[in-house]
Amino acid sequence: MSILPIYEFPNQILRQKAKKVKRIDRYIERLIGDMIDTMTNAGGVGLAANQVGILRRVIVIRLSETEDAMVFINPEIIHREGERLVEEGCLSVPGYKGMIKRSIWVKAKGIDETWRVVRLRADGLLAQALEHEIDHLNGVLFLDHLKEHEQLIKLGAEDENELIGAAAGHA
Ligand code: ZN
């Protein structure tokens, strides 16, 4: 397996909708393996195929190093409940984080790497990761959920995190 380059904002591939996967062939198997390696190498919690330049509906999630990576093909959120404010970042928007609203819990379904249908109810980080990665497949970034640009924070080397909106002089 190999580590793939991660496309970064504002690359237009991040704004495109990924296409459904019709079956698992060697290409998709390879893509899944490469995506898991790429996510692990980057220290990310999740990765969507758009982020490695492939417009297919595949996401991988690994909540911690001690857990196995989860694979979801053609994933969908079928129900969302509640709202909570979370801190979020993205491997395609390096150096920034933002405070956005995500659901308290979600029901999702998808297909796993053995082409079995998976349905799950998720909360916490898993719910957030599912919403974030499925957004990617629809060309949506966490930046789109920021209510105002002041909620985007640049990660500084020191603890003096700089507010982008303020720095740019935006009202
Ligand atoms: Zn992301």
Coordinates of N, CA and C and ligand atoms in Angstrom, one line a residue:
M1 N 0.8 -1.2 0.0 CA 0.0 0.0 0.0 C 0.9 1.2 0.0
S2 N 0.3 2.3 -0.4 CA 1.1 3.6 -0.5 C 0.4 4.7 0.2
I3 N 1.3 5.7 0.5 CA 0.8 6.9 1.1 C 0.5 7.9 -0.1
L4 N -0.7 8.4 -0.2 CA -1.1 9.3 -1.3 C -1.0 10.7 -0.9
P5 N -0.7 11.6 -1.8 CA -0.7 13.1 -1.5 C -2.2 13.5 -1.1
I6 N -2.3 14.3 -0.1 CA -3.6 14.9 0.3 C -3.8 16.2 -0.3
Y7 N -4.9 16.3 -1.1 CA -5.3 17.6 -1.7 C -5.7 18.6 -0.7
E8 N -5.3 19.8 -0.9 CA -5.7 20.9 0.1 C -6.6 21.9 -0.5
F9 N -7.3 22.5 0.4 CA -8.1 23.7 0.1 C -7.2 24.8 -0.5
P10 N -7.6 25.4 -1.6 CA -8.9 25.4 -2.3 C -8.9 24.5 -3.5
N11 N -8.2 23.4 -3.6 CA -8.3 22.5 -4.7 C -9.7 22.2 -5.1
Q12 N -10.1 22.3 -6.3 CA -11.5 22.2 -6.7 C -12.0 20.7 -6.6
I13 N -11.1 19.8 -6.5 CA -11.6 18.4 -6.4 C -12.4 18.2 -5.0
L14 N -12.0 19.1 -4.1 CA -12.7 19.0 -2.8 C -14.1 19.6 -2.8
R15 N -14.4 20.2 -4.0 CA -15.7 20.8 -4.1 C -16.6 20.0 -5.0
Q16 N -16.1 18.8 -5.5 CA -16.9 18.0 -6.4 C -17.6 16.8 -5.6
K17 N -18.7 16.4 -6.2 CA -19.4 15.2 -5.6 C -18.7 13.9 -6.1
A18 N -18.5 13.0 -5.1 CA -17.9 11.7 -5.5 C -19.0 10.8 -6.0
K19 N -18.6 9.9 -6.8 CA -19.6 9.0 -7.4 C -19.7 7.7 -6.6
K20 N -20.9 7.1 -6.7 CA -21.1 5.8 -6.0 C -20.2 4.7 -6.5
V21 N -19.9 3.8 -5.6 CA -19.1 2.7 -6.0 C -20.0 1.5 -6.2
K22 N -19.9 0.9 -7.4 CA -20.9 -0.2 -7.7 C -20.4 -1.6 -7.3
R23 N -19.1 -1.8 -7.2 CA -18.7 -3.1 -6.7 C -17.2 -2.9 -6.2
I24 N -16.8 -3.8 -5.4 CA -15.4 -3.7 -4.9 C -14.5 -4.5 -5.9
D25 N -13.7 -3.8 -6.6 CA -12.7 -4.5 -7.5 C -11.3 -4.2 -6.9
R26 N -10.3 -4.6 -7.6 CA -8.9 -4.4 -7.1 C -8.6 -2.9 -7.0
Y27 N -9.2 -2.1 -7.8 CA -8.9 -0.7 -7.8 C -9.4 -0.1 -6.4
I28 N -10.7 -0.5 -6.1 CA -11.3 0.0 -4.9 C -10.6 -0.6 -3.6
E29 N -10.2 -1.9 -3.7 CA -9.5 -2.5 -2.6 C -8.2 -1.7 -2.3
R30 N -7.5 -1.4 -3.4 CA -6.2 -0.7 -3.3 C -6.4 0.7 -2.8
L31 N -7.5 1.3 -3.3 CA -7.8 2.7 -2.8 C -8.0 2.7 -1.3
I32 N -8.8 1.7 -0.8 CA -9.1 1.6 0.7 C -7.8 1.5 1.5
G33 N -7.0 0.5 1.0 CA -5.7 0.3 1.7 C -4.8 1.6 1.7
D34 N -4.8 2.2 0.6 CA -3.9 3.4 0.5 C -4.5 4.6 1.3
M35 N -5.8 4.6 1.4 CA -6.5 5.7 2.2 C -6.2 5.5 3.7
I36 N -6.3 4.2 4.1 CA -6.0 3.9 5.5 C -4.5 4.3 5.8
D37 N -3.6 3.9 5.0 CA -2.2 4.3 5.2 C -2.0 5.8 5.2
T38 N -2.7 6.5 4.3 CA -2.5 7.9 4.2 C -3.1 8.6 5.4
M39 N -4.2 8.1 5.9 CA -4.8 8.7 7.1 C -3.9 8.5 8.3
T40 N -3.4 7.2 8.4 CA -2.6 6.9 9.6 C -1.3 7.7 9.5
N41 N -0.7 7.8 8.4 CA 0.5 8.6 8.2 C 0.3 10.1 8.6
A42 N -0.8 10.6 8.3 CA -1.1 12.0 8.5 C -1.6 12.2 9.9
G43 N -1.9 11.2 10.7 CA -2.4 11.3 12.0 C -3.8 11.8 12.1
G44 N -4.6 11.5 11.0 CA -6.0 11.9 11.0 C -6.9 10.9 11.5
V45 N -8.1 11.4 11.9 CA -9.2 10.5 12.4 C -10.0 9.9 11.2
G46 N -10.0 10.6 10.1 CA -10.8 10.2 9.0 C -10.2 10.7 7.7
L47 N -10.7 10.1 6.6 CA -10.2 10.6 5.3 C -11.3 10.2 4.2
A48 N -11.6 11.1 3.3 CA -12.5 10.8 2.2 C -11.7 10.7 0.9
A49 N -12.3 9.9 0.0 CA -11.5 9.7 -1.3 C -11.2 11.0 -2.0
N50 N -12.1 12.0 -1.9 CA -11.9 13.3 -2.6 C -10.5 13.9 -2.2
Q51 N -10.2 13.6 -0.9 CA -9.0 14.3 -0.4 C -7.7 13.7 -1.0
V52 N -7.8 12.5 -1.6 CA -6.7 12.0 -2.3 C -6.9 12.0 -3.8
G53 N -7.9 12.9 -4.2 CA -8.1 13.1 -5.6 C -8.9 12.1 -6.3
I54 N -9.6 11.3 -5.6 CA -10.4 10.2 -6.3 C -11.9 10.5 -6.0
L55 N -12.7 10.7 -7.0 CA -14.1 11.0 -6.8 C -15.0 9.8 -6.7
R56 N -14.7 8.9 -5.7 CA -15.5 7.8 -5.4 C -16.0 7.8 -4.0
R57 N -17.2 7.3 -3.7 CA -17.8 7.5 -2.3 C -17.2 6.4 -1.4
V58 N -16.0 6.7 -0.9 CA -15.3 5.9 0.1 C -14.7 6.8 1.2
I59 N -15.0 6.4 2.4 CA -14.4 7.1 3.6 C -13.8 6.0 4.5
V60 N -12.7 6.5 5.2 CA -12.1 5.6 6.3 C -12.1 6.4 7.5
I61 N -12.3 5.8 8.7 CA -12.2 6.5 10.0 C -11.5 5.6 10.9
R62 N -10.6 6.2 11.7 CA -10.0 5.5 12.8 C -9.9 6.4 14.0
L63 N -10.7 6.1 15.0 CA -10.8 7.0 16.1 C -9.6 7.1 17.0
S64 N -8.8 6.0 17.1 CA -7.6 6.1 17.9 C -6.7 5.0 17.3
E65 N -5.4 5.2 17.7 CA -4.4 4.3 17.1 C -4.6 2.8 17.5
T66 N -5.3 2.6 18.6 CA -5.5 1.2 19.1 C -6.7 0.5 18.4
E67 N -7.4 1.3 17.7 CA -8.6 0.7 17.0 C -8.3 0.4 15.5
D68 N -9.1 -0.5 15.0 CA -9.0 -0.8 13.6 C -9.7 0.3 12.8
A69 N -9.2 0.5 11.6 CA -9.8 1.5 10.7 C -11.2 1.0 10.3
M70 N -12.2 1.9 10.2 CA -13.5 1.5 9.7 C -13.6 2.0 8.3
V71 N -14.2 1.2 7.4 CA -14.4 1.6 6.0 C -15.8 1.7 5.7
F72 N -16.2 2.8 5.1 CA -17.6 2.9 4.7 C -17.7 3.3 3.2
I73 N -18.3 2.4 2.4 CA -18.5 2.7 1.0 C -19.9 3.2 0.8
N74 N -20.1 4.2 -0.1 CA -21.4 4.8 -0.3 C -22.1 5.2 1.0
P75 N -21.5 5.8 2.0 CA -22.1 6.0 3.3 C -23.1 7.2 3.2
E76 N -24.1 7.1 4.0 CA -25.2 8.1 4.1 C -25.5 8.3 5.6
I77 N -25.8 9.5 5.9 CA -26.4 9.8 7.2 C -27.9 9.7 7.0
I78 N -28.6 8.8 7.7 CA -30.0 8.6 7.5 C -30.9 9.3 8.5
H79 N -30.2 9.7 9.6 CA -30.9 10.5 10.7 C -29.9 11.3 11.5
R80 N -30.3 12.5 11.8 CA -29.5 13.3 12.7 C -30.3 13.8 13.9
E81 N -29.7 13.9 15.0 CA -30.5 14.4 16.2 C -29.6 15.4 17.0
G82 N -30.2 16.5 17.3 CA -29.6 17.4 18.2 C -28.5 18.3 17.6
E83 N -27.9 19.2 18.4 CA -26.9 20.1 17.9 C -25.9 20.3 19.0
R84 N -24.6 20.3 18.7 CA -23.6 20.6 19.7 C -22.5 21.4 19.0
L85 N -21.7 22.2 19.8 CA -20.6 22.9 19.2 C -19.4 22.1 19.4
V86 N -18.6 21.9 18.3 CA -17.4 21.1 18.4 C -16.3 21.8 17.7
E87 N -15.1 21.5 18.1 CA -13.9 22.0 17.5 C -13.5 21.0 16.4
E88 N -13.2 21.5 15.2 CA -13.0 20.7 14.1 C -11.8 21.2 13.2
G89 N -11.1 20.2 12.7 CA -10.0 20.5 11.7 C -10.2 19.6 10.5
C90 N -9.3 19.7 9.6 CA -9.3 18.8 8.4 C -7.9 18.7 7.8
L91 N -7.6 17.5 7.4 CA -6.3 17.3 6.8 C -6.1 18.1 5.5
S92 N -7.2 18.5 4.9 CA -7.2 19.3 3.7 C -7.1 20.8 3.9
V93 N -7.2 21.2 5.2 CA -7.2 22.6 5.6 C -6.1 22.7 6.7
P94 N -4.9 22.3 6.4 CA -3.9 22.2 7.5 C -3.6 23.6 8.2
G95 N -3.4 23.5 9.5 CA -3.1 24.7 10.2 C -4.2 25.5 10.7
Y96 N -5.4 25.0 10.5 CA -6.6 25.8 11.0 C -7.6 24.8 11.7
K97 N -8.3 25.4 12.6 CA -9.4 24.7 13.2 C -10.6 25.7 13.4
G98 N -11.7 25.1 13.6 CA -12.9 26.0 13.7 C -13.9 25.4 14.7
M99 N -14.8 26.3 15.2 CA -15.9 25.8 16.0 C -17.1 25.8 15.2
I100 N -17.7 24.6 15.0 CA -18.9 24.5 14.2 C -19.9 23.6 14.9
K101 N -21.1 23.6 14.4 CA -22.2 22.8 15.0 C -22.3 21.4 14.2
R102 N -22.3 20.4 15.0 CA -22.6 19.0 14.5 C -23.7 18.4 15.3
S103 N -24.2 17.3 14.8 CA -25.3 16.6 15.5 C -24.8 15.9 16.8
I104 N -25.7 15.7 17.7 CA -25.4 15.0 18.9 C -25.2 13.5 18.6
W105 N -26.2 13.0 17.8 CA -26.0 11.6 17.3 C -26.6 11.5 16.0
V106 N -26.1 10.5 15.3 CA -26.5 10.2 13.9 C -26.8 8.7 13.7
K107 N -27.6 8.4 12.7 CA -27.7 7.0 12.3 C -27.1 7.1 10.9
A108 N -26.3 6.1 10.6 CA -25.6 6.1 9.3 C -25.7 4.7 8.7
K109 N -25.6 4.6 7.4 CA -25.5 3.3 6.8 C -24.5 3.4 5.7
G110 N -23.9 2.3 5.4 CA -22.9 2.2 4.3 C -22.6 0.7 4.0
I111 N -21.6 0.5 3.2 CA -21.2 -0.8 2.9 C -19.7 -1.0 3.4
D112 N -19.4 -2.1 4.0 CA -18.0 -2.2 4.4 C -17.1 -2.9 3.4
E113 N -15.9 -3.1 3.7 CA -14.9 -3.6 2.7 C -15.2 -5.0 2.2
T114 N -16.1 -5.7 2.9 CA -16.5 -7.0 2.5 C -17.9 -7.0 1.7
W115 N -18.3 -5.8 1.4 CA -19.6 -5.5 0.7 C -20.8 -6.0 1.5
R116 N -20.7 -5.8 2.8 CA -21.8 -6.1 3.7 C -22.4 -4.7 4.1
V117 N -23.7 -4.7 4.2 CA -24.4 -3.4 4.6 C -24.2 -3.2 6.1
V118 N -23.8 -2.0 6.5 CA -23.5 -1.7 7.9 C -24.5 -0.5 8.2
R119 N -25.2 -0.7 9.3 CA -26.0 0.4 9.9 C -25.5 0.7 11.3
L120 N -25.3 1.9 11.6 CA -24.9 2.2 13.0 C -25.5 3.5 13.5
R121 N -25.5 3.5 14.8 CA -25.9 4.7 15.5 C -24.6 5.2 16.2
A122 N -24.3 6.5 16.0 CA -23.0 7.0 16.5 C -23.2 8.3 17.2
D123 N -22.4 8.5 18.3 CA -22.4 9.8 18.9 C -20.9 10.2 19.0
G124 N -20.7 11.3 19.7 CA -19.3 11.8 20.0 C -18.4 11.9 18.7
L125 N -17.2 11.5 18.8 CA -16.2 11.7 17.8 C -16.6 10.9 16.5
L126 N -17.2 9.7 16.7 CA -17.6 8.9 15.5 C -18.7 9.7 14.7
A127 N -19.7 10.2 15.4 CA -20.7 10.9 14.7 C -20.1 12.1 13.9
Q128 N -19.2 12.8 14.6 CA -18.6 14.0 14.0 C -17.8 13.6 12.8
A129 N -17.0 12.5 12.9 CA -16.2 12.1 11.8 C -17.1 11.6 10.6
L130 N -18.2 10.9 10.9 CA -19.1 10.5 9.8 C -19.6 11.7 9.1
E131 N -20.1 12.7 9.9 CA -20.6 13.9 9.2 C -19.6 14.6 8.4
H132 N -18.4 14.7 9.0 CA -17.3 15.4 8.3 C -16.9 14.7 7.0
E133 N -16.7 13.4 7.1 CA -16.2 12.7 5.9 C -17.3 12.5 4.8
I134 N -18.6 12.4 5.2 CA -19.7 12.3 4.2 C -19.9 13.6 3.6
D135 N -19.7 14.7 4.3 CA -19.6 16.1 3.7 C -18.6 16.1 2.6
H136 N -17.4 15.6 2.8 CA -16.4 15.7 1.8 C -16.9 15.0 0.5
L137 N -17.6 13.9 0.6 CA -18.1 13.2 -0.6 C -19.1 14.0 -1.4
N138 N -19.7 15.0 -0.7 CA -20.6 15.9 -1.3 C -20.0 17.3 -1.6
G139 N -18.7 17.4 -1.5 CA -18.0 18.6 -1.9 C -18.1 19.7 -0.8
V140 N -18.4 19.3 0.4 CA -18.6 20.2 1.5 C -17.4 20.1 2.5
L141 N -16.9 21.3 2.9 CA -15.8 21.4 3.9 C -16.3 21.9 5.2
F142 N -15.6 21.6 6.3 CA -16.0 22.2 7.6 C -16.1 23.7 7.6
L143 N -15.3 24.3 6.8 CA -15.3 25.8 6.6 C -16.7 26.3 6.3
D144 N -17.4 25.5 5.5 CA -18.8 25.9 5.1 C -19.8 26.0 6.2
H145 N -19.4 25.3 7.4 CA -20.3 25.3 8.5 C -20.0 26.4 9.5
L146 N -18.9 27.2 9.2 CA -18.6 28.3 10.1 C -19.6 29.4 10.0
K147 N -20.1 29.8 11.1 CA -21.2 30.8 11.1 C -20.6 32.2 10.7
E148 N -19.4 32.4 11.2 CA -18.7 33.7 10.9 C -17.2 33.3 10.8
H149 N -16.5 34.1 10.0 CA -15.1 33.7 9.8 C -14.2 33.9 11.1
E150 N -14.7 34.6 12.1 CA -14.0 34.7 13.3 C -13.9 33.4 14.1
Q151 N -14.7 32.4 13.6 CA -14.7 31.1 14.3 C -13.6 30.2 13.7
L152 N -12.9 30.7 12.7 CA -11.8 30.0 12.2 C -10.5 30.4 12.9
I153 N -9.8 29.5 13.4 CA -8.6 29.8 14.2 C -7.4 29.2 13.6
K154 N -6.4 30.1 13.5 CA -5.1 29.6 13.0 C -4.3 28.9 14.1
L155 N -3.8 27.7 13.8 CA -3.0 27.1 14.9 C -1.6 27.6 14.9
G156 N -1.3 28.3 16.0 CA 0.0 29.0 16.0 C 1.1 28.1 16.6
A157 N 2.3 28.4 16.5 CA 3.4 27.6 17.1 C 3.4 27.8 18.6
E158 N 3.0 29.0 19.0 CA 2.9 29.4 20.4 C 1.4 29.2 20.8
D159 N 1.1 29.7 22.0 CA -0.3 29.6 22.4 C -1.1 30.8 22.0
E160 N -0.4 31.7 21.3 CA -1.2 32.9 20.8 C -1.9 32.6 19.5
N161 N -3.0 31.8 19.6 CA -3.8 31.6 18.5 C -4.4 32.8 18.0
E162 N -4.3 33.0 16.7 CA -4.7 34.2 16.1 C -6.0 34.1 15.4
L163 N -6.9 35.0 15.6 CA -8.2 34.9 14.9 C -8.1 35.4 13.5
I164 N -8.4 34.6 12.6 CA -8.2 35.0 11.2 C -9.0 36.2 10.8
G165 N -10.3 36.2 11.2 CA -11.1 37.3 10.8 C -10.6 38.6 11.3
A166 N -10.2 38.6 12.6 CA -9.6 39.8 13.2 C -8.3 40.3 12.5
A167 N -7.5 39.3 12.2 CA -6.2 39.6 11.6 C -6.4 40.2 10.2
A168 N -7.4 39.7 9.5 CA -7.6 40.1 8.1 C -8.4 41.5 8.1
G169 N -8.8 41.9 9.3 CA -9.5 43.2 9.4 C -10.9 43.1 8.9
H170 N -11.5 41.9 8.9 CA -12.9 41.8 8.4 C -13.8 42.2 9.6
A171 N -14.9 42.8 9.2 CA -15.9 43.2 10.2 C -16.7 42.0 10.6
Ligands
ZN1 ZN -11.6 16.7 6.2

